[in-house]
Amino acid sequence: ENSPAPLPERAIYGFALFLGSWFGFILYIIWAYVPETWLFSLGLTYWPQKYWAVALPVYLLVAVGIGYILLFGINMMSTAPLNSTDTITDNYAKRQQQKKFQEEAIPALRDISISEVNRMFFLPEK
Amino acid sequence: MEERRYRSASGAPIALRRRQHSASCRELAVRCPRLQLRSLSAVTSAVWLAAYGLFVLSENSMVLSSAIFITLIGLIIYLHFVKIDQESLLVIGSLGIQVTSSYASGKESTTFIEMGQVKDVVINEAIHMQKVIYYLCILLQDPGDPQGVSEVVPLFQSSKPRLDCLIEVYKSCQEILEQRKTVPQSS
């Protein structure tokens, strides 16, 4: 079952991730700081250029910053413009079926047309 | 004929003028605030100060004359294409609805929608630029489906009146549109 309680498997996953992330971090620090000649003398020659040790974090942070602006822009672009019928109705409301009216029962839930809603709100009943 | 003051969605003062020409013909006009002298002088001073700063840096006097040019041309384009002075709605029962926008330079742009195409005039609310606004719109009939709406024509787009003004316009329009049902139309 899906419960958020702490389980032994989750503790093991957590500890493995913790060790893995420490290992990755130490490896990254060694790659970034240890001079190339020392690494070559150990026999480790096939490593990416050290340029990437600075470039990748910068790329990541700029991507996060642009992501905020991009998400904002995508939201604004997905908003229906004022002259589209999406502000009034949609496919589900067009194809809904009228249930029969039963006496003394609560009417079934359905989408009411905007003309009717306007009349109810704005025209005072006499 | 009466005129009442209201506010637009952004807080600017607008005025609604109602005229009843006959029992089935009404004209509703919303007048937007005029171009303010303080905003015009603020924009002009900002552009000219920036141009003077550029001139000091570049020692090229063309920057100054082009700034004057840009300001003049920009003002003319703004008054002719952007700044709307008055938006009016003329509802003639059994004929149609005419929407007119008059610009500050005197240009008028008109749209006429005949009554057979008009399904209803309603107040709709929608999200517009991080705000939810009420706006009046004409729903056009879908020729194939009597219950469907083919197109939505938003009205008073640049003056954007608030709900109290919209309710007045809505009631006036509905009084005329109701006459369509009682008087049988001859097609």
mmCIF file with all atom_site columns, N, CA, C and O in Angstrom, chain A residues 41-67:
data_model
loop_
_atom_site.group_PDB
_atom_site.id
_atom_site.type_symbol
_atom_site.label_atom_id
_atom_site.label_alt_id
_atom_site.label_comp_id
_atom_site.label_asym_id
_atom_site.label_entity_id
_atom_site.label_seq_id
_atom_site.pdbx_PDB_ins_code
_atom_site.Cartn_x
_atom_site.Cartn_y
_atom_site.Cartn_z
_atom_site.occupancy
_atom_site.B_iso_or_equiv
_atom_site.pdbx_formal_charge
_atom_site.auth_seq_id
_atom_site.auth_comp_id
_atom_site.auth_asym_id
_atom_site.auth_atom_id
_atom_site.pdbx_PDB_model_num
ATOM 1   N N  . SER A 1 41 ? 49.635 11.126 -13.999 1.00 0.00 ? 41 SER A N  1
ATOM 2   C CA . SER A 1 41 ? 50.663 10.248 -13.424 1.00 0.00 ? 41 SER A CA 1
ATOM 3   C C  . SER A 1 41 ? 50.022 9.038  -12.767 1.00 0.00 ? 41 SER A C  1
ATOM 4   O O  . SER A 1 41 ? 50.637 7.988  -12.655 1.00 0.00 ? 41 SER A O  1
ATOM 5   N N  . LEU A 1 42 ? 48.749 9.205  -12.308 1.00 0.00 ? 42 LEU A N  1
ATOM 6   C CA . LEU A 1 42 ? 48.059 8.051  -11.735 1.00 0.00 ? 42 LEU A CA 1
ATOM 7   C C  . LEU A 1 42 ? 47.521 7.113  -12.798 1.00 0.00 ? 42 LEU A C  1
ATOM 8   O O  . LEU A 1 42 ? 47.056 6.030  -12.500 1.00 0.00 ? 42 LEU A O  1
ATOM 9   N N  . GLY A 1 43 ? 47.554 7.546  -14.059 1.00 0.00 ? 43 GLY A N  1
ATOM 10  C CA . GLY A 1 43 ? 47.043 6.714  -15.150 1.00 0.00 ? 43 GLY A CA 1
ATOM 11  C C  . GLY A 1 43 ? 45.636 7.080  -15.566 1.00 0.00 ? 43 GLY A C  1
ATOM 12  O O  . GLY A 1 43 ? 45.085 6.482  -16.485 1.00 0.00 ? 43 GLY A O  1
ATOM 13  N N  . LEU A 1 44 ? 44.968 8.094  -14.905 1.00 0.00 ? 44 LEU A N  1
ATOM 14  C CA . LEU A 1 44 ? 43.603 8.471  -15.267 1.00 0.00 ? 44 LEU A CA 1
ATOM 15  C C  . LEU A 1 44 ? 43.686 9.585  -16.305 1.00 0.00 ? 44 LEU A C  1
ATOM 16  O O  . LEU A 1 44 ? 43.855 10.745 -15.975 1.00 0.00 ? 44 LEU A O  1
ATOM 17  N N  . THR A 1 45 ? 43.626 9.202  -17.602 1.00 0.00 ? 45 THR A N  1
ATOM 18  C CA . THR A 1 45 ? 43.810 10.211 -18.643 1.00 0.00 ? 45 THR A CA 1
ATOM 19  C C  . THR A 1 45 ? 42.498 10.629 -19.314 1.00 0.00 ? 45 THR A C  1
ATOM 20  O O  . THR A 1 45 ? 42.382 11.735 -19.809 1.00 0.00 ? 45 THR A O  1
ATOM 21  N N  . TYR A 1 46 ? 41.507 9.748  -19.327 1.00 0.00 ? 46 TYR A N  1
ATOM 22  C CA . TYR A 1 46 ? 40.311 10.035 -20.139 1.00 0.00 ? 46 TYR A CA 1
ATOM 23  C C  . TYR A 1 46 ? 39.256 10.711 -19.298 1.00 0.00 ? 46 TYR A C  1
ATOM 24  O O  . TYR A 1 46 ? 38.253 10.117 -18.915 1.00 0.00 ? 46 TYR A O  1
ATOM 25  N N  . TRP A 1 47 ? 39.467 12.010 -19.000 1.00 0.00 ? 47 TRP A N  1
ATOM 26  C CA . TRP A 1 47 ? 38.490 12.777 -18.219 1.00 0.00 ? 47 TRP A CA 1
ATOM 27  C C  . TRP A 1 47 ? 38.011 13.963 -19.046 1.00 0.00 ? 47 TRP A C  1
ATOM 28  O O  . TRP A 1 47 ? 38.759 14.457 -19.894 1.00 0.00 ? 47 TRP A O  1
ATOM 29  N N  . PRO A 1 48 ? 36.785 14.465 -18.796 1.00 0.00 ? 48 PRO A N  1
ATOM 30  C CA . PRO A 1 48 ? 36.345 15.629 -19.580 1.00 0.00 ? 48 PRO A CA 1
ATOM 31  C C  . PRO A 1 48 ? 37.195 16.857 -19.248 1.00 0.00 ? 48 PRO A C  1
ATOM 32  O O  . PRO A 1 48 ? 37.849 16.916 -18.215 1.00 0.00 ? 48 PRO A O  1
ATOM 33  N N  . GLN A 1 49 ? 37.157 17.820 -20.129 1.00 0.00 ? 49 GLN A N  1
ATOM 34  C CA . GLN A 1 49 ? 37.906 19.060 -19.905 1.00 0.00 ? 49 GLN A CA 1
ATOM 35  C C  . GLN A 1 49 ? 37.487 19.750 -18.620 1.00 0.00 ? 49 GLN A C  1
ATOM 36  O O  . GLN A 1 49 ? 36.298 19.752 -18.277 1.00 0.00 ? 49 GLN A O  1
ATOM 37  N N  . LYS A 1 50 ? 38.440 20.366 -17.945 1.00 0.00 ? 50 LYS A N  1
ATOM 38  C CA . LYS A 1 50 ? 38.102 21.040 -16.676 1.00 0.00 ? 50 LYS A CA 1
ATOM 39  C C  . LYS A 1 50 ? 37.213 22.247 -16.889 1.00 0.00 ? 50 LYS A C  1
ATOM 40  O O  . LYS A 1 50 ? 36.588 22.738 -15.959 1.00 0.00 ? 50 LYS A O  1
ATOM 41  N N  . TYR A 1 51 ? 37.164 22.723 -18.142 1.00 0.00 ? 51 TYR A N  1
ATOM 42  C CA . TYR A 1 51 ? 36.246 23.820 -18.472 1.00 0.00 ? 51 TYR A CA 1
ATOM 43  C C  . TYR A 1 51 ? 34.839 23.505 -18.008 1.00 0.00 ? 51 TYR A C  1
ATOM 44  O O  . TYR A 1 51 ? 34.103 24.363 -17.531 1.00 0.00 ? 51 TYR A O  1
ATOM 45  N N  . TRP A 1 52 ? 34.447 22.217 -18.133 1.00 0.00 ? 52 TRP A N  1
ATOM 46  C CA . TRP A 1 52 ? 33.072 21.856 -17.810 1.00 0.00 ? 52 TRP A CA 1
ATOM 47  C C  . TRP A 1 52 ? 32.803 21.899 -16.319 1.00 0.00 ? 52 TRP A C  1
ATOM 48  O O  . TRP A 1 52 ? 31.663 21.975 -15.891 1.00 0.00 ? 52 TRP A O  1
ATOM 49  N N  . ALA A 1 53 ? 33.871 21.835 -15.480 1.00 0.00 ? 53 ALA A N  1
ATOM 50  C CA . ALA A 1 53 ? 33.640 21.888 -14.038 1.00 0.00 ? 53 ALA A CA 1
ATOM 51  C C  . ALA A 1 53 ? 33.056 23.229 -13.629 1.00 0.00 ? 53 ALA A C  1
ATOM 52  O O  . ALA A 1 53 ? 32.357 23.322 -12.624 1.00 0.00 ? 53 ALA A O  1
ATOM 53  N N  . VAL A 1 54 ? 33.322 24.260 -14.404 1.00 0.00 ? 54 VAL A N  1
ATOM 54  C CA . VAL A 1 54 ? 32.729 25.570 -14.131 1.00 0.00 ? 54 VAL A CA 1
ATOM 55  C C  . VAL A 1 54 ? 31.493 25.786 -15.002 1.00 0.00 ? 54 VAL A C  1
ATOM 56  O O  . VAL A 1 54 ? 30.495 26.367 -14.579 1.00 0.00 ? 54 VAL A O  1
ATOM 57  N N  . ALA A 1 55 ? 31.567 25.293 -16.245 1.00 0.00 ? 55 ALA A N  1
ATOM 58  C CA . ALA A 1 55 ? 30.480 25.606 -17.188 1.00 0.00 ? 55 ALA A CA 1
ATOM 59  C C  . ALA A 1 55 ? 29.179 24.945 -16.797 1.00 0.00 ? 55 ALA A C  1
ATOM 60  O O  . ALA A 1 55 ? 28.107 25.555 -16.900 1.00 0.00 ? 55 ALA A O  1
ATOM 61  N N  . LEU A 1 56 ? 29.237 23.673 -16.339 1.00 0.00 ? 56 LEU A N  1
ATOM 62  C CA . LEU A 1 56 ? 27.974 22.976 -16.066 1.00 0.00 ? 56 LEU A CA 1
ATOM 63  C C  . LEU A 1 56 ? 27.160 23.617 -14.939 1.00 0.00 ? 56 LEU A C  1
ATOM 64  O O  . LEU A 1 56 ? 25.954 23.818 -15.098 1.00 0.00 ? 56 LEU A O  1
ATOM 65  N N  . PRO A 1 57 ? 27.777 23.971 -13.791 1.00 0.00 ? 57 PRO A N  1
ATOM 66  C CA . PRO A 1 57 ? 26.960 24.659 -12.773 1.00 0.00 ? 57 PRO A CA 1
ATOM 67  C C  . PRO A 1 57 ? 26.387 25.978 -13.265 1.00 0.00 ? 57 PRO A C  1
ATOM 68  O O  . PRO A 1 57 ? 25.250 26.324 -12.946 1.00 0.00 ? 57 PRO A O  1
ATOM 69  N N  . VAL A 1 58 ? 27.172 26.711 -14.076 1.00 0.00 ? 58 VAL A N  1
ATOM 70  C CA . VAL A 1 58 ? 26.657 27.986 -14.580 1.00 0.00 ? 58 VAL A CA 1
ATOM 71  C C  . VAL A 1 58 ? 25.463 27.748 -15.502 1.00 0.00 ? 58 VAL A C  1
ATOM 72  O O  . VAL A 1 58 ? 24.438 28.432 -15.401 1.00 0.00 ? 58 VAL A O  1
ATOM 73  N N  . TYR A 1 59 ? 25.599 26.762 -16.400 1.00 0.00 ? 59 TYR A N  1
ATOM 74  C CA . TYR A 1 59 ? 24.466 26.412 -17.274 1.00 0.00 ? 59 TYR A CA 1
ATOM 75  C C  . TYR A 1 59 ? 23.239 26.082 -16.446 1.00 0.00 ? 59 TYR A C  1
ATOM 76  O O  . TYR A 1 59 ? 22.118 26.509 -16.737 1.00 0.00 ? 59 TYR A O  1
ATOM 77  N N  . LEU A 1 60 ? 23.440 25.290 -15.384 1.00 0.00 ? 60 LEU A N  1
ATOM 78  C CA . LEU A 1 60 ? 22.307 24.844 -14.565 1.00 0.00 ? 60 LEU A CA 1
ATOM 79  C C  . LEU A 1 60 ? 21.600 26.024 -13.909 1.00 0.00 ? 60 LEU A C  1
ATOM 80  O O  . LEU A 1 60 ? 20.378 26.132 -13.933 1.00 0.00 ? 60 LEU A O  1
ATOM 81  N N  . LEU A 1 61 ? 22.384 26.936 -13.328 1.00 0.00 ? 61 LEU A N  1
ATOM 82  C CA . LEU A 1 61 ? 21.763 28.063 -12.626 1.00 0.00 ? 61 LEU A CA 1
ATOM 83  C C  . LEU A 1 61 ? 21.053 28.994 -13.600 1.00 0.00 ? 61 LEU A C  1
ATOM 84  O O  . LEU A 1 61 ? 19.956 29.489 -13.319 1.00 0.00 ? 61 LEU A O  1
ATOM 85  N N  . VAL A 1 62 ? 21.667 29.238 -14.768 1.00 0.00 ? 62 VAL A N  1
ATOM 86  C CA . VAL A 1 62 ? 21.000 30.100 -15.752 1.00 0.00 ? 62 VAL A CA 1
ATOM 87  C C  . VAL A 1 62 ? 19.724 29.438 -16.240 1.00 0.00 ? 62 VAL A C  1
ATOM 88  O O  . VAL A 1 62 ? 18.699 30.104 -16.445 1.00 0.00 ? 62 VAL A O  1
ATOM 89  N N  . ALA A 1 63 ? 19.757 28.084 -16.407 1.00 0.00 ? 63 ALA A N  1
ATOM 90  C CA . ALA A 1 63 ? 18.543 27.392 -16.850 1.00 0.00 ? 63 ALA A CA 1
ATOM 91  C C  . ALA A 1 63 ? 17.434 27.524 -15.817 1.00 0.00 ? 63 ALA A C  1
ATOM 92  O O  . ALA A 1 63 ? 16.271 27.719 -16.158 1.00 0.00 ? 63 ALA A O  1
ATOM 93  N N  . VAL A 1 64 ? 17.790 27.429 -14.507 1.00 0.00 ? 64 VAL A N  1
ATOM 94  C CA . VAL A 1 64 ? 16.772 27.582 -13.463 1.00 0.00 ? 64 VAL A CA 1
ATOM 95  C C  . VAL A 1 64 ? 16.176 28.985 -13.521 1.00 0.00 ? 64 VAL A C  1
ATOM 96  O O  . VAL A 1 64 ? 14.954 29.170 -13.451 1.00 0.00 ? 64 VAL A O  1
ATOM 97  N N  . GLY A 1 65 ? 17.046 30.000 -13.677 1.00 0.00 ? 65 GLY A N  1
ATOM 98  C CA . GLY A 1 65 ? 16.534 31.361 -13.746 1.00 0.00 ? 65 GLY A CA 1
ATOM 99  C C  . GLY A 1 65 ? 15.626 31.578 -14.940 1.00 0.00 ? 65 GLY A C  1
ATOM 100 O O  . GLY A 1 65 ? 14.548 32.176 -14.844 1.00 0.00 ? 65 GLY A O  1
ATOM 101 N N  . ILE A 1 66 ? 16.049 31.068 -16.097 1.00 0.00 ? 66 ILE A N  1
ATOM 102 C CA . ILE A 1 66 ? 15.207 31.218 -17.295 1.00 0.00 ? 66 ILE A CA 1
ATOM 103 C C  . ILE A 1 66 ? 13.926 30.423 -17.149 1.00 0.00 ? 66 ILE A C  1
ATOM 104 O O  . ILE A 1 66 ? 12.868 30.823 -17.641 1.00 0.00 ? 66 ILE A O  1
ATOM 105 N N  . GLY A 1 67 ? 14.016 29.292 -16.427 1.00 0.00 ? 67 GLY A N  1
ATOM 106 C CA . GLY A 1 67 ? 12.825 28.466 -16.245 1.00 0.00 ? 67 GLY A CA 1
ATOM 107 C C  . GLY A 1 67 ? 11.700 29.214 -15.548 1.00 0.00 ? 67 GLY A C  1
ATOM 108 O O  . GLY A 1 67 ? 10.531 29.070 -15.902 1.00 0.00 ? 67 GLY A O  1
#
